[in-house]
JSON list of C-alpha atoms in Angstrom, two decimals:
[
{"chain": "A", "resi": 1, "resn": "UNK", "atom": "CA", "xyz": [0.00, 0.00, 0.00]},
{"chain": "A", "resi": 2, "resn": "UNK", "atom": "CA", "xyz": [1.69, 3.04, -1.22]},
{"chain": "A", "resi": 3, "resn": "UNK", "atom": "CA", "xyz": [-0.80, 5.65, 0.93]},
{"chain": "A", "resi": 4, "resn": "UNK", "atom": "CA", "xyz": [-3.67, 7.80, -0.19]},
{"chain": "A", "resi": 5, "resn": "UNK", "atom": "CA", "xyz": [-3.47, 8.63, -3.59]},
{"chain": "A", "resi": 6, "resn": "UNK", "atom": "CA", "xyz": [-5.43, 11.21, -5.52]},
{"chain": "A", "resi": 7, "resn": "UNK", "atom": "CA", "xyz": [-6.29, 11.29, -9.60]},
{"chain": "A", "resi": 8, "resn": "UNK", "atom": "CA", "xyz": [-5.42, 13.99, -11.16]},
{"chain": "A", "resi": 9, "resn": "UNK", "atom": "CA", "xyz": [-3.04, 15.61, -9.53]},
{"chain": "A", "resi": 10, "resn": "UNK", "atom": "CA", "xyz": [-3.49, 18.48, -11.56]},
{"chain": "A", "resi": 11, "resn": "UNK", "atom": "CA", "xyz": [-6.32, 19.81, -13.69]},
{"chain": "A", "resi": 12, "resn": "UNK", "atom": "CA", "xyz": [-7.42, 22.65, -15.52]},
{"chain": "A", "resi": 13, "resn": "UNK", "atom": "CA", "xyz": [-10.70, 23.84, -16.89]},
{"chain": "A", "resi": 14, "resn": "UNK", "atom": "CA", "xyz": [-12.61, 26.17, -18.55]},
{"chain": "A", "resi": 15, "resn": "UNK", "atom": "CA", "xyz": [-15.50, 28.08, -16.35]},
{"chain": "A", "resi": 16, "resn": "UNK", "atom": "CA", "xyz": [-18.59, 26.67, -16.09]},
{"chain": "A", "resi": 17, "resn": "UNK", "atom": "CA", "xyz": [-17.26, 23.16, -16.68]},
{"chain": "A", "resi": 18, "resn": "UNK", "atom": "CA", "xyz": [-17.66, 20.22, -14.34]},
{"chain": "A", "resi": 19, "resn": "UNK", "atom": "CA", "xyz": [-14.90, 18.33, -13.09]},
{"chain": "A", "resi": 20, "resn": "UNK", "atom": "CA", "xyz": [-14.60, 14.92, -11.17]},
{"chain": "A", "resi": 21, "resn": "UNK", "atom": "CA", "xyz": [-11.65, 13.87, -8.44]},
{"chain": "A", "resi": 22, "resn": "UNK", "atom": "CA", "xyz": [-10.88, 10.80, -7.18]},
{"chain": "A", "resi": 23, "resn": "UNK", "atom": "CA", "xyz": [-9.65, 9.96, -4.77]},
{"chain": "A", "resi": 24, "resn": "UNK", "atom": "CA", "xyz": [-8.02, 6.04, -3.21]},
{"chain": "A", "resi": 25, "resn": "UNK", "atom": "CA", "xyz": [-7.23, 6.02, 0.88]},
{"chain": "A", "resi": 26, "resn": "UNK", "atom": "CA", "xyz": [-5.47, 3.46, 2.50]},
{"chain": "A", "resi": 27, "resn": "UNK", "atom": "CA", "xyz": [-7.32, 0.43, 2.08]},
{"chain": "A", "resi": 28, "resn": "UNK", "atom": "CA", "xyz": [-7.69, -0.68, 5.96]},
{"chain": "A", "resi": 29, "resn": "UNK", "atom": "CA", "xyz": [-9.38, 2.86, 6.71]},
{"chain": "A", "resi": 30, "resn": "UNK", "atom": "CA", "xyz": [-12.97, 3.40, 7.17]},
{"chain": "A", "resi": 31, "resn": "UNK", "atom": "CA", "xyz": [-12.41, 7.33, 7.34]},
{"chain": "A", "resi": 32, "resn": "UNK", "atom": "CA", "xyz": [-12.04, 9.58, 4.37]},
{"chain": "A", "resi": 33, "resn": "UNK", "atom": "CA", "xyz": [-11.70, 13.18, 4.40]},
{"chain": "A", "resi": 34, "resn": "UNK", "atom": "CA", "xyz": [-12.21, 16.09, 1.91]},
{"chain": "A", "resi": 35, "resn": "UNK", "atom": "CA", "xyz": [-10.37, 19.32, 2.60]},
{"chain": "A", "resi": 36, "resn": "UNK", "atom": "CA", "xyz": [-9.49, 22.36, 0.47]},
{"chain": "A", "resi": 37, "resn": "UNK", "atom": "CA", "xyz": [-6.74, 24.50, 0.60]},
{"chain": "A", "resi": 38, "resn": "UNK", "atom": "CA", "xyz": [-6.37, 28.00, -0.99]},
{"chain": "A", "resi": 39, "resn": "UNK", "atom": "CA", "xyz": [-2.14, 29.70, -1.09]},
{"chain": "A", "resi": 40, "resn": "UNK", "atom": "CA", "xyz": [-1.68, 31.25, 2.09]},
{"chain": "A", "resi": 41, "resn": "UNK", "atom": "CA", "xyz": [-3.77, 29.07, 3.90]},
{"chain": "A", "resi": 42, "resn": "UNK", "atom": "CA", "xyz": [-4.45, 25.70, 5.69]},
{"chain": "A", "resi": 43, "resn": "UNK", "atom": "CA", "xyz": [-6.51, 23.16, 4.86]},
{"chain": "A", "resi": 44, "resn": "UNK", "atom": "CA", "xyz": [-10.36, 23.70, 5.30]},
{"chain": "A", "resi": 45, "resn": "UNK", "atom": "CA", "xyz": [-12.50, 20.71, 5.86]},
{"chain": "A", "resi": 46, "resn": "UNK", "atom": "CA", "xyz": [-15.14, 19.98, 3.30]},
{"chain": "A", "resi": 47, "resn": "UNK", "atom": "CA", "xyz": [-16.48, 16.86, 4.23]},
{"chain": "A", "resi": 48, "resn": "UNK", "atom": "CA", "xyz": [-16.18, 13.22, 5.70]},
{"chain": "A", "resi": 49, "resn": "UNK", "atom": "CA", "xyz": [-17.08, 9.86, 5.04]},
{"chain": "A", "resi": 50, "resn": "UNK", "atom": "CA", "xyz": [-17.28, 6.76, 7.87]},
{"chain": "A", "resi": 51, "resn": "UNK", "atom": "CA", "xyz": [-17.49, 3.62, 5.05]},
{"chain": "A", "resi": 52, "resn": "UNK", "atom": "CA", "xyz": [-20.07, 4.72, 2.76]},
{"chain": "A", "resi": 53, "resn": "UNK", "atom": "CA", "xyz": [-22.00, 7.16, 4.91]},
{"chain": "A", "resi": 54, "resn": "UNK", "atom": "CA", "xyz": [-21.13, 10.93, 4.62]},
{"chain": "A", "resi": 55, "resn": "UNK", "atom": "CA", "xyz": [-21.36, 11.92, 7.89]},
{"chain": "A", "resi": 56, "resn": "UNK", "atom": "CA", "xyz": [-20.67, 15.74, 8.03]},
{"chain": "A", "resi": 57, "resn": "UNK", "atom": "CA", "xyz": [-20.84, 18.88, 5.27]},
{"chain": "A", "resi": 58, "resn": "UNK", "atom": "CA", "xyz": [-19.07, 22.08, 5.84]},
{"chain": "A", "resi": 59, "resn": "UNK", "atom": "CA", "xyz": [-21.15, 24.84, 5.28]},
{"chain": "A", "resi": 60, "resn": "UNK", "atom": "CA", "xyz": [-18.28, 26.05, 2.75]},
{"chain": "A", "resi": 61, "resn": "UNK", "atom": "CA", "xyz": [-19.64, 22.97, 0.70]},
{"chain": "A", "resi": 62, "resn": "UNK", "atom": "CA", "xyz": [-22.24, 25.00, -1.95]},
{"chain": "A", "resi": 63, "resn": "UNK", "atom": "CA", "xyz": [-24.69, 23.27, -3.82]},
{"chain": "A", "resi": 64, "resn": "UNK", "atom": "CA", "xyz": [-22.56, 23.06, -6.57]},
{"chain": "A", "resi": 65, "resn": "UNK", "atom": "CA", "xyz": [-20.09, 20.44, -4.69]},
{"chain": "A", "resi": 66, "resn": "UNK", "atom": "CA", "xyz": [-21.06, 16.57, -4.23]},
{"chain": "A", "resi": 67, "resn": "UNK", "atom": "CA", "xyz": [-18.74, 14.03, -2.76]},
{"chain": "A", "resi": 68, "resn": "UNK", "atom": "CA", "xyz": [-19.68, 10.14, -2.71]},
{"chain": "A", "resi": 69, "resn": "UNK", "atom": "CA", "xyz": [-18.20, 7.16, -1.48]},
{"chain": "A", "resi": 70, "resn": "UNK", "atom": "CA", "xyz": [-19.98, 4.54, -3.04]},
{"chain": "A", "resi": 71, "resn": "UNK", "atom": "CA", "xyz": [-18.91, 1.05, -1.62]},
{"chain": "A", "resi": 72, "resn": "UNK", "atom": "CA", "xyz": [-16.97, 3.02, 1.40]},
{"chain": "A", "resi": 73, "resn": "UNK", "atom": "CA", "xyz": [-13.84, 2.36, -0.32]},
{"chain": "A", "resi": 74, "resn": "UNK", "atom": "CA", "xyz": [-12.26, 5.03, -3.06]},
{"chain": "A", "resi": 75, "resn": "UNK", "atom": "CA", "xyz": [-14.33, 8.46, -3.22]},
{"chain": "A", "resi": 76, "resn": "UNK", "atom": "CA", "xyz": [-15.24, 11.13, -6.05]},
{"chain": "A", "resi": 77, "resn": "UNK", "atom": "CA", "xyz": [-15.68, 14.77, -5.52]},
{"chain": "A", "resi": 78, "resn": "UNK", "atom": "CA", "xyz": [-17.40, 16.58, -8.35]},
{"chain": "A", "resi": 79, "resn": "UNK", "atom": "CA", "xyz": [-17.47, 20.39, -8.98]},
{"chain": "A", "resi": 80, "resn": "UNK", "atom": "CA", "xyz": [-20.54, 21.23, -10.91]},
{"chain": "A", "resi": 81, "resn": "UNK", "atom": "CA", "xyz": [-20.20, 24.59, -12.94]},
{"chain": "A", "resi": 82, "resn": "UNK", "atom": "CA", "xyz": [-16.73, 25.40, -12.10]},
{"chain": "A", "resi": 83, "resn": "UNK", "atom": "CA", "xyz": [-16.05, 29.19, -10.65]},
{"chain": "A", "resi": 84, "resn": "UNK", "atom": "CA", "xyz": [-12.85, 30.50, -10.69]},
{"chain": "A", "resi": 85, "resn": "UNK", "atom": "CA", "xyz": [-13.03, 30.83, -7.27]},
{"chain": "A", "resi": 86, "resn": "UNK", "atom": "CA", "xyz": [-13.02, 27.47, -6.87]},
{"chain": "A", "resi": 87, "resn": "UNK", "atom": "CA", "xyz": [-9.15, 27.12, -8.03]},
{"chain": "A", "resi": 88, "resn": "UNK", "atom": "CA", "xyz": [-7.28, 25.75, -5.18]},
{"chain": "A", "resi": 89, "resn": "UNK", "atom": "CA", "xyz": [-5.99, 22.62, -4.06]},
{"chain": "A", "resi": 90, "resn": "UNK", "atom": "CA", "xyz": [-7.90, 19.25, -2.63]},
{"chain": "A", "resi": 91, "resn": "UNK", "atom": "CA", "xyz": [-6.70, 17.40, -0.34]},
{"chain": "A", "resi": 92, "resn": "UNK", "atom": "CA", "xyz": [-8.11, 13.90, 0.15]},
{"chain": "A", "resi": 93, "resn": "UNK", "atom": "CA", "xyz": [-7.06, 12.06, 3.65]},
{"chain": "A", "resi": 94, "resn": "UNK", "atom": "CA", "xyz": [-8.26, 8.88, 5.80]},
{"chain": "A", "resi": 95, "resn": "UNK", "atom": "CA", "xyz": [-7.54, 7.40, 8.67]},
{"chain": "A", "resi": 96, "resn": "UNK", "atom": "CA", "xyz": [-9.14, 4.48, 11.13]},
{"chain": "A", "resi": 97, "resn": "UNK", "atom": "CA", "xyz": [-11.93, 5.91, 13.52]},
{"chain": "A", "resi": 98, "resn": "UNK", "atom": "CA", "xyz": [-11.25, 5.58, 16.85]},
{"chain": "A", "resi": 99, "resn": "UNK", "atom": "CA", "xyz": [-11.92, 7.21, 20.24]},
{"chain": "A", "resi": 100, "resn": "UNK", "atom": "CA", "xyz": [-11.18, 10.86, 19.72]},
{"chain": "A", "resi": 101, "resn": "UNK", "atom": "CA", "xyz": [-8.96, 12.68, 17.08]},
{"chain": "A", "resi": 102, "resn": "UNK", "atom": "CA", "xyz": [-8.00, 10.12, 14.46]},
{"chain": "A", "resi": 103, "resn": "UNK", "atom": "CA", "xyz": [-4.58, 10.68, 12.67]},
{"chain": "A", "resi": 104, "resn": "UNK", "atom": "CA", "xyz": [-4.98, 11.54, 9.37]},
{"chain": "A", "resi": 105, "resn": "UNK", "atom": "CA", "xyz": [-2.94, 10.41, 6.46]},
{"chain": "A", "resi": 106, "resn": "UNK", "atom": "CA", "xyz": [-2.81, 12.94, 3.75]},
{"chain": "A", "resi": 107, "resn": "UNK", "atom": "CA", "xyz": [-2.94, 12.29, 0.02]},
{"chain": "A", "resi": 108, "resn": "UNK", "atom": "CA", "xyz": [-0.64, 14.93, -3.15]},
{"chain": "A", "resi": 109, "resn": "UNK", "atom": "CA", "xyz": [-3.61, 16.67, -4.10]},
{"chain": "A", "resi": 110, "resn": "UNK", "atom": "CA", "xyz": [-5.19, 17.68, -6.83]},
{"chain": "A", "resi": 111, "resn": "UNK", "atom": "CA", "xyz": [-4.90, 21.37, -8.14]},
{"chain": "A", "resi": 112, "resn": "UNK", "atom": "CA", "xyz": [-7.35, 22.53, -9.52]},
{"chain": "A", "resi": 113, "resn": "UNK", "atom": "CA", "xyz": [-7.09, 25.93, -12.19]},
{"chain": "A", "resi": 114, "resn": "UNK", "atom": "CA", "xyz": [-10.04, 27.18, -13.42]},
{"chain": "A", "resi": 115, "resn": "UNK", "atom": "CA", "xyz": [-9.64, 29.53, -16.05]},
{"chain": "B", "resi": 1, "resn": "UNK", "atom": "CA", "xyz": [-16.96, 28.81, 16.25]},
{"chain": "B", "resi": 2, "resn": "UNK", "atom": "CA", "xyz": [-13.83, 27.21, 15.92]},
{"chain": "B", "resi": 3, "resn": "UNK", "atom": "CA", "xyz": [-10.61, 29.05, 15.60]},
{"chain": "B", "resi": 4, "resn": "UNK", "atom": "CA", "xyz": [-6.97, 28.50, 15.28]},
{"chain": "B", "resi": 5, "resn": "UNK", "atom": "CA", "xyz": [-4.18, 30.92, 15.26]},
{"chain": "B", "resi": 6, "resn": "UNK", "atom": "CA", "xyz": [-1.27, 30.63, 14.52]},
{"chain": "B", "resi": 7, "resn": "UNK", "atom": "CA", "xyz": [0.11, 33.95, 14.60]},
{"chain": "B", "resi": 8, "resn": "UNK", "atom": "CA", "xyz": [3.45, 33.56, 12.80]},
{"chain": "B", "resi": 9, "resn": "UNK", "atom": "CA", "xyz": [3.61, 33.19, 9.23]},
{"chain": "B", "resi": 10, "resn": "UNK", "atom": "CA", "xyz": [6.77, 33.29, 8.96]},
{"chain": "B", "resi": 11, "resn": "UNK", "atom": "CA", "xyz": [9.84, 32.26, 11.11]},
{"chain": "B", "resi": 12, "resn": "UNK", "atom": "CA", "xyz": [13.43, 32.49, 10.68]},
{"chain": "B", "resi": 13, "resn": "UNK", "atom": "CA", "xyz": [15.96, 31.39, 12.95]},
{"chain": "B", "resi": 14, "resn": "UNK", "atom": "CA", "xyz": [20.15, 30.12, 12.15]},
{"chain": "B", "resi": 15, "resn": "UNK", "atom": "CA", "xyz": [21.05, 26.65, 12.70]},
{"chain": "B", "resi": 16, "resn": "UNK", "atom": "CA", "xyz": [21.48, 25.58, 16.47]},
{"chain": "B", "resi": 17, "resn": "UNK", "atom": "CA", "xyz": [18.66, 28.23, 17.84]},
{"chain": "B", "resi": 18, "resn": "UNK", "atom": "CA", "xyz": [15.72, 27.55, 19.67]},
{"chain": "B", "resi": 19, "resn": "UNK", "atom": "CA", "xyz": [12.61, 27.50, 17.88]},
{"chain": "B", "resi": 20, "resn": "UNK", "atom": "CA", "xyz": [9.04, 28.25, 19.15]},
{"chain": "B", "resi": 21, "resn": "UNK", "atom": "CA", "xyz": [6.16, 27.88, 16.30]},
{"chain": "B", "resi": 22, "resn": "UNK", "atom": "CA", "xyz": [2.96, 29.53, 18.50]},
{"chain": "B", "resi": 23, "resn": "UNK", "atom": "CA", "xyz": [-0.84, 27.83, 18.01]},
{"chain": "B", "resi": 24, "resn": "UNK", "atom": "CA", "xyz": [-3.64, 29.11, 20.12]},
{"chain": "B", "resi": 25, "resn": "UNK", "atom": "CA", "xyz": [-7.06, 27.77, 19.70]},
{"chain": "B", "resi": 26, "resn": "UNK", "atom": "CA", "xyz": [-10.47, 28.12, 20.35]},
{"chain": "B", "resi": 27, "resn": "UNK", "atom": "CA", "xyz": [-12.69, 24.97, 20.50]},
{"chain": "B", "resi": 28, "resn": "UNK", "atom": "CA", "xyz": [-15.89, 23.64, 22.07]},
{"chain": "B", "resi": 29, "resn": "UNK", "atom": "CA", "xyz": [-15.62, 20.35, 23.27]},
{"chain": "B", "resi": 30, "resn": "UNK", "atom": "CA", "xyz": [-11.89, 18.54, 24.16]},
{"chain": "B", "resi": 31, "resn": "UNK", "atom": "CA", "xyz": [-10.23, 18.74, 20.61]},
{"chain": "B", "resi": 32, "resn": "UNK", "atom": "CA", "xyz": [-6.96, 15.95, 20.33]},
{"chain": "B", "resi": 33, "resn": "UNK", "atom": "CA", "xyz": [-4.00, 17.91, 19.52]},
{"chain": "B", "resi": 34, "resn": "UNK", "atom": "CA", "xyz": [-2.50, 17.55, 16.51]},
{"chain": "B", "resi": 35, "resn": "UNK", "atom": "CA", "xyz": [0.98, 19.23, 14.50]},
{"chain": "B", "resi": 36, "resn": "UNK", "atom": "CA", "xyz": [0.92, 18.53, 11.20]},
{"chain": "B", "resi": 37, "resn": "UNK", "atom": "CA", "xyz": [4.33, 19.54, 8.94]},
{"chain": "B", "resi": 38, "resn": "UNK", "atom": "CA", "xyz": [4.72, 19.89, 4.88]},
{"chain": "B", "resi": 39, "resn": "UNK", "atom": "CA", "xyz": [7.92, 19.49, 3.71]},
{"chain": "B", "resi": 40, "resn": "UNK", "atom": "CA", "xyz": [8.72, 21.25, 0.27]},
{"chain": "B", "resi": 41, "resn": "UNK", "atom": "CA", "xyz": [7.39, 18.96, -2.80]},
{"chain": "B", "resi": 42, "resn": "UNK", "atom": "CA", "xyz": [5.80, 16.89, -0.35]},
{"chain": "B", "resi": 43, "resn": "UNK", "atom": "CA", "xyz": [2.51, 15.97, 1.39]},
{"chain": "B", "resi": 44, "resn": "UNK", "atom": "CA", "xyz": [1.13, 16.81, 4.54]},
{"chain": "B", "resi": 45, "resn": "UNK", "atom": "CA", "xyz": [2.43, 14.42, 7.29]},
{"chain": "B", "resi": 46, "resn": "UNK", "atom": "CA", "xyz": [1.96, 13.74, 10.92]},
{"chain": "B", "resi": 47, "resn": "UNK", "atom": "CA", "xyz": [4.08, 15.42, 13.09]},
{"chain": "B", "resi": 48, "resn": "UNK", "atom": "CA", "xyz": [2.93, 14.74, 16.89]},
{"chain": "B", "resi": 49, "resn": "UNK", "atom": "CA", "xyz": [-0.25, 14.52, 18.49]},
{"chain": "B", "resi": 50, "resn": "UNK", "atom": "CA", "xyz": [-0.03, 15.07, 22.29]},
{"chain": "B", "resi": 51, "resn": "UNK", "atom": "CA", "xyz": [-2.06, 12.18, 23.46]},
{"chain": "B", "resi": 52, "resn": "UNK", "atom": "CA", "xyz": [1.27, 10.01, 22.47]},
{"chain": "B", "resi": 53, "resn": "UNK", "atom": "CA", "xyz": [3.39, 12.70, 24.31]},
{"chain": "B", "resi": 54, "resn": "UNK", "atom": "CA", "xyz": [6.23, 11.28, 22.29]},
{"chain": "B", "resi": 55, "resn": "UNK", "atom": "CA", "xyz": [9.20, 14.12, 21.00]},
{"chain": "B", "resi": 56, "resn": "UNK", "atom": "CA", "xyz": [9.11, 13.50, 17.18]},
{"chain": "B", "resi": 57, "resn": "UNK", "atom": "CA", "xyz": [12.71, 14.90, 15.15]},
{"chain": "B", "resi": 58, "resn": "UNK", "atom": "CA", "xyz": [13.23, 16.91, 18.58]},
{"chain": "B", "resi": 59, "resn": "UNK", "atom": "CA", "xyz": [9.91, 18.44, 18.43]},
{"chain": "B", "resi": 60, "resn": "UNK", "atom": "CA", "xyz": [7.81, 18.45, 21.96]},
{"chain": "B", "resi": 61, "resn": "UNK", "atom": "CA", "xyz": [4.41, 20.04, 22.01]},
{"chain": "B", "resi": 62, "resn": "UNK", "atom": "CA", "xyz": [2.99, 21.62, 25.44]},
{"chain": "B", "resi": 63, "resn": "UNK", "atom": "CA", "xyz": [-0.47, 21.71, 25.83]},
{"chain": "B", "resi": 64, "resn": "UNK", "atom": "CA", "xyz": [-2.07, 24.35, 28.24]},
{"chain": "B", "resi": 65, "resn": "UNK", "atom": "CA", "xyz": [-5.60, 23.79, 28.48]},
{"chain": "B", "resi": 66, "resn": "UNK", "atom": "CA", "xyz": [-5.83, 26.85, 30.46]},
{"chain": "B", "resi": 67, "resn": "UNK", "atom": "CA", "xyz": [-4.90, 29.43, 28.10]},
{"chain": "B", "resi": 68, "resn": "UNK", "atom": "CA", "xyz": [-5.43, 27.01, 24.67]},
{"chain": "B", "resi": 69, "resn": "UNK", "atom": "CA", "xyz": [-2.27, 26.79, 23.38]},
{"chain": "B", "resi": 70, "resn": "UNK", "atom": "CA", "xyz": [0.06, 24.05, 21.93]},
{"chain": "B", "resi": 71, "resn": "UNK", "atom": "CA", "xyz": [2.90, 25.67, 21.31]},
{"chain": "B", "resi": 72, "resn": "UNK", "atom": "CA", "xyz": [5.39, 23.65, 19.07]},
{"chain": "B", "resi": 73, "resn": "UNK", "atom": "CA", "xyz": [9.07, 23.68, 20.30]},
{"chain": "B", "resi": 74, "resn": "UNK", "atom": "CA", "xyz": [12.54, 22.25, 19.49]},
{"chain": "B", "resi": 75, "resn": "UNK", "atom": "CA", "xyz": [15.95, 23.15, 21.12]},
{"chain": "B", "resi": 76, "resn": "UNK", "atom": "CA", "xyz": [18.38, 23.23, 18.55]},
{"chain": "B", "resi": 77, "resn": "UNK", "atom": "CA", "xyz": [16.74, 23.62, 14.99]},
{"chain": "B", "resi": 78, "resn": "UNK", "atom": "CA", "xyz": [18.82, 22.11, 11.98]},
{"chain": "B", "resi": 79, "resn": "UNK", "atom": "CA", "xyz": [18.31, 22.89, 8.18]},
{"chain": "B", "resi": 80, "resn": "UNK", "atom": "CA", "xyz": [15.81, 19.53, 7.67]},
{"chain": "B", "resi": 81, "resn": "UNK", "atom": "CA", "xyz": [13.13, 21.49, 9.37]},
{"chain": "B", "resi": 82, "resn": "UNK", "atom": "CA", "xyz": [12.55, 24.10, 7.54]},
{"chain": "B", "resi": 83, "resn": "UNK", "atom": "CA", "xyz": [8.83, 23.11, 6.23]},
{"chain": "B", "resi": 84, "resn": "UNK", "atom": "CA", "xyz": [5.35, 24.46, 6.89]},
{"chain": "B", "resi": 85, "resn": "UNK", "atom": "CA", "xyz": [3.59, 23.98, 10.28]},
{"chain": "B", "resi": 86, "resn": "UNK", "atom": "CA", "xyz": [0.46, 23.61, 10.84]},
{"chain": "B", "resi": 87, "resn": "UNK", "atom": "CA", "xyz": [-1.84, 23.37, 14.42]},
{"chain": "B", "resi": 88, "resn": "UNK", "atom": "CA", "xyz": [-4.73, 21.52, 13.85]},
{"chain": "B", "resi": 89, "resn": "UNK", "atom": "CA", "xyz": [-7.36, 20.59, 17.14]},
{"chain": "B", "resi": 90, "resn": "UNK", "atom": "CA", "xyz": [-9.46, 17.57, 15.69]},
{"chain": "B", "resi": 91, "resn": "UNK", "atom": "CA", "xyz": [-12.45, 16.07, 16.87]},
{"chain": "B", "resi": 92, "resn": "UNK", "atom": "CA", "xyz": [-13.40, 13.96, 14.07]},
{"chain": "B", "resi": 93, "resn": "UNK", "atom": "CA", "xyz": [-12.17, 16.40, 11.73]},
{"chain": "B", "resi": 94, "resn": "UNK", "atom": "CA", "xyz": [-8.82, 18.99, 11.70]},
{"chain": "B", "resi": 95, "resn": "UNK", "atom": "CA", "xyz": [-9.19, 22.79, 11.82]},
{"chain": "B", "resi": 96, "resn": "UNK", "atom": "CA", "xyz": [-6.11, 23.29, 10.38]},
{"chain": "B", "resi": 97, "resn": "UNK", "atom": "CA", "xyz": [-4.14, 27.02, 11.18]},
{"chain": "B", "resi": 98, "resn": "UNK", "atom": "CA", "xyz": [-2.90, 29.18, 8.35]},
{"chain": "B", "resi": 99, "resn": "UNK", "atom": "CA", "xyz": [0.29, 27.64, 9.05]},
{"chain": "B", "resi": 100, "resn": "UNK", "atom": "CA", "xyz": [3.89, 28.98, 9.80]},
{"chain": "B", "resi": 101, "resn": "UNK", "atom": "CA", "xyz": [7.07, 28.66, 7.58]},
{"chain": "B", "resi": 102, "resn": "UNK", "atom": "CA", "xyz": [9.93, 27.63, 9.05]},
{"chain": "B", "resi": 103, "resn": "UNK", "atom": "CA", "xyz": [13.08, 28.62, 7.62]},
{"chain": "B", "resi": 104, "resn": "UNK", "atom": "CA", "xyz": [16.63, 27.24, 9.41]},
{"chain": "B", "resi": 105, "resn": "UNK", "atom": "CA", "xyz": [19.36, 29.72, 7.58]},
{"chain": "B", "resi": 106, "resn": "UNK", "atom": "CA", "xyz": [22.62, 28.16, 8.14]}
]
């Protein structure tokens, strides 16, 4: 197991556009985390995932974002009608639940440009 | 609301110095306490976490649950740590800070 991994690691698009992450944790976790992270910043939790339930939202998370975890194993995050606001990087992590804060293990990240 | 600070971006010290990377947060609930480090070109990794009250590369942690702090702290900083350091209080989920850059000049 080589860690989280995330597909792309970069992409750019056009305004308007949709575009689709992926992203693979570590295959013995039951956690998987969605976080975004704008220069100058740290990373802002979008969501979470405990198998195939998404448990939490961040309010940051507009209509315009969905995030699925289908058989509580790899997840996709999709951007609907891409802003450029919405350029920055995401950050994909997991980690096993347990009692209290879980340690996280942090995927490369996909940039995203939107142009 | 939750809220960390880390009011440093940016710290520069010479080889051999002390360092002190400040977090203060502000949390309902009792948060686990987490540093997190990015190393250039690379991904975010764990640092420490104080519930294993362990001293990672030299690093300690201090937790005062009285004014909500964790400050980060190593005696003697070397060139390998300069990086990006980041606070995060998790309870389920990080609240990262904005970070602070670490820069060891030699």
């Amino acid at each position: 197991d080589t860690g989280v991994s995330q597909d792309p690691r970069h992409k750019i698009t056009k305004r308007g556009q949709n575009v689709t992450f992926r992203c693979d944790p570590i295959s013995e976790h039951n956690r998987l985390y969605w976080y975004r992270q704008t220069l100058g910043q740290g990373p802002e939790f979008l969501t979470y995932f405990q198998n195939e339930a998404q448990l939490e939202k961040s309010r940051l998370l507009s209509d315009r974002f969905s995030a699925e975890r289908p058989k509580g194993s790899f997840s996709t995050l999709e951007i609907q009608r891409t802003e450029q606001g919405d350029s920055a990087m995401y950050l994909c992590a997991s980690s096993l639940a347990g009692t209290g804060g879980d340690e996280q293990y942090f995927g490369p990240g996909t940039r995203l440009t939107v142009t | 609301a939750q809220r960390v600070t880390q009011p440093e971006k940016l710290l520069s010290v010479f080889k051999g110095a002390p360092v002190e990377l400040k977090c203060n947060y502000s949390y309902s609930g009792s948060p686990e306490l987490f540093w997190y480090v990015q190393y250039s070109r690379q991904r975010l990794q764990l640092l420490l976490r104080h519930i294993s009250r362990e001293s990672i590369k030299g690093f300690t942690a201090d937790l005062n649950k009285g004014e909500t702090s964790f400050h980060l702290k190593k005696p003697f900083a070397q060139e390998e740590d300069s990086a990006m350091y980041y606070c995060a209080p998790s309870l389920n989920k990080f609240y990262f800070g904005s970070g602070t850059k670490l820069n060891v000049k030699p």
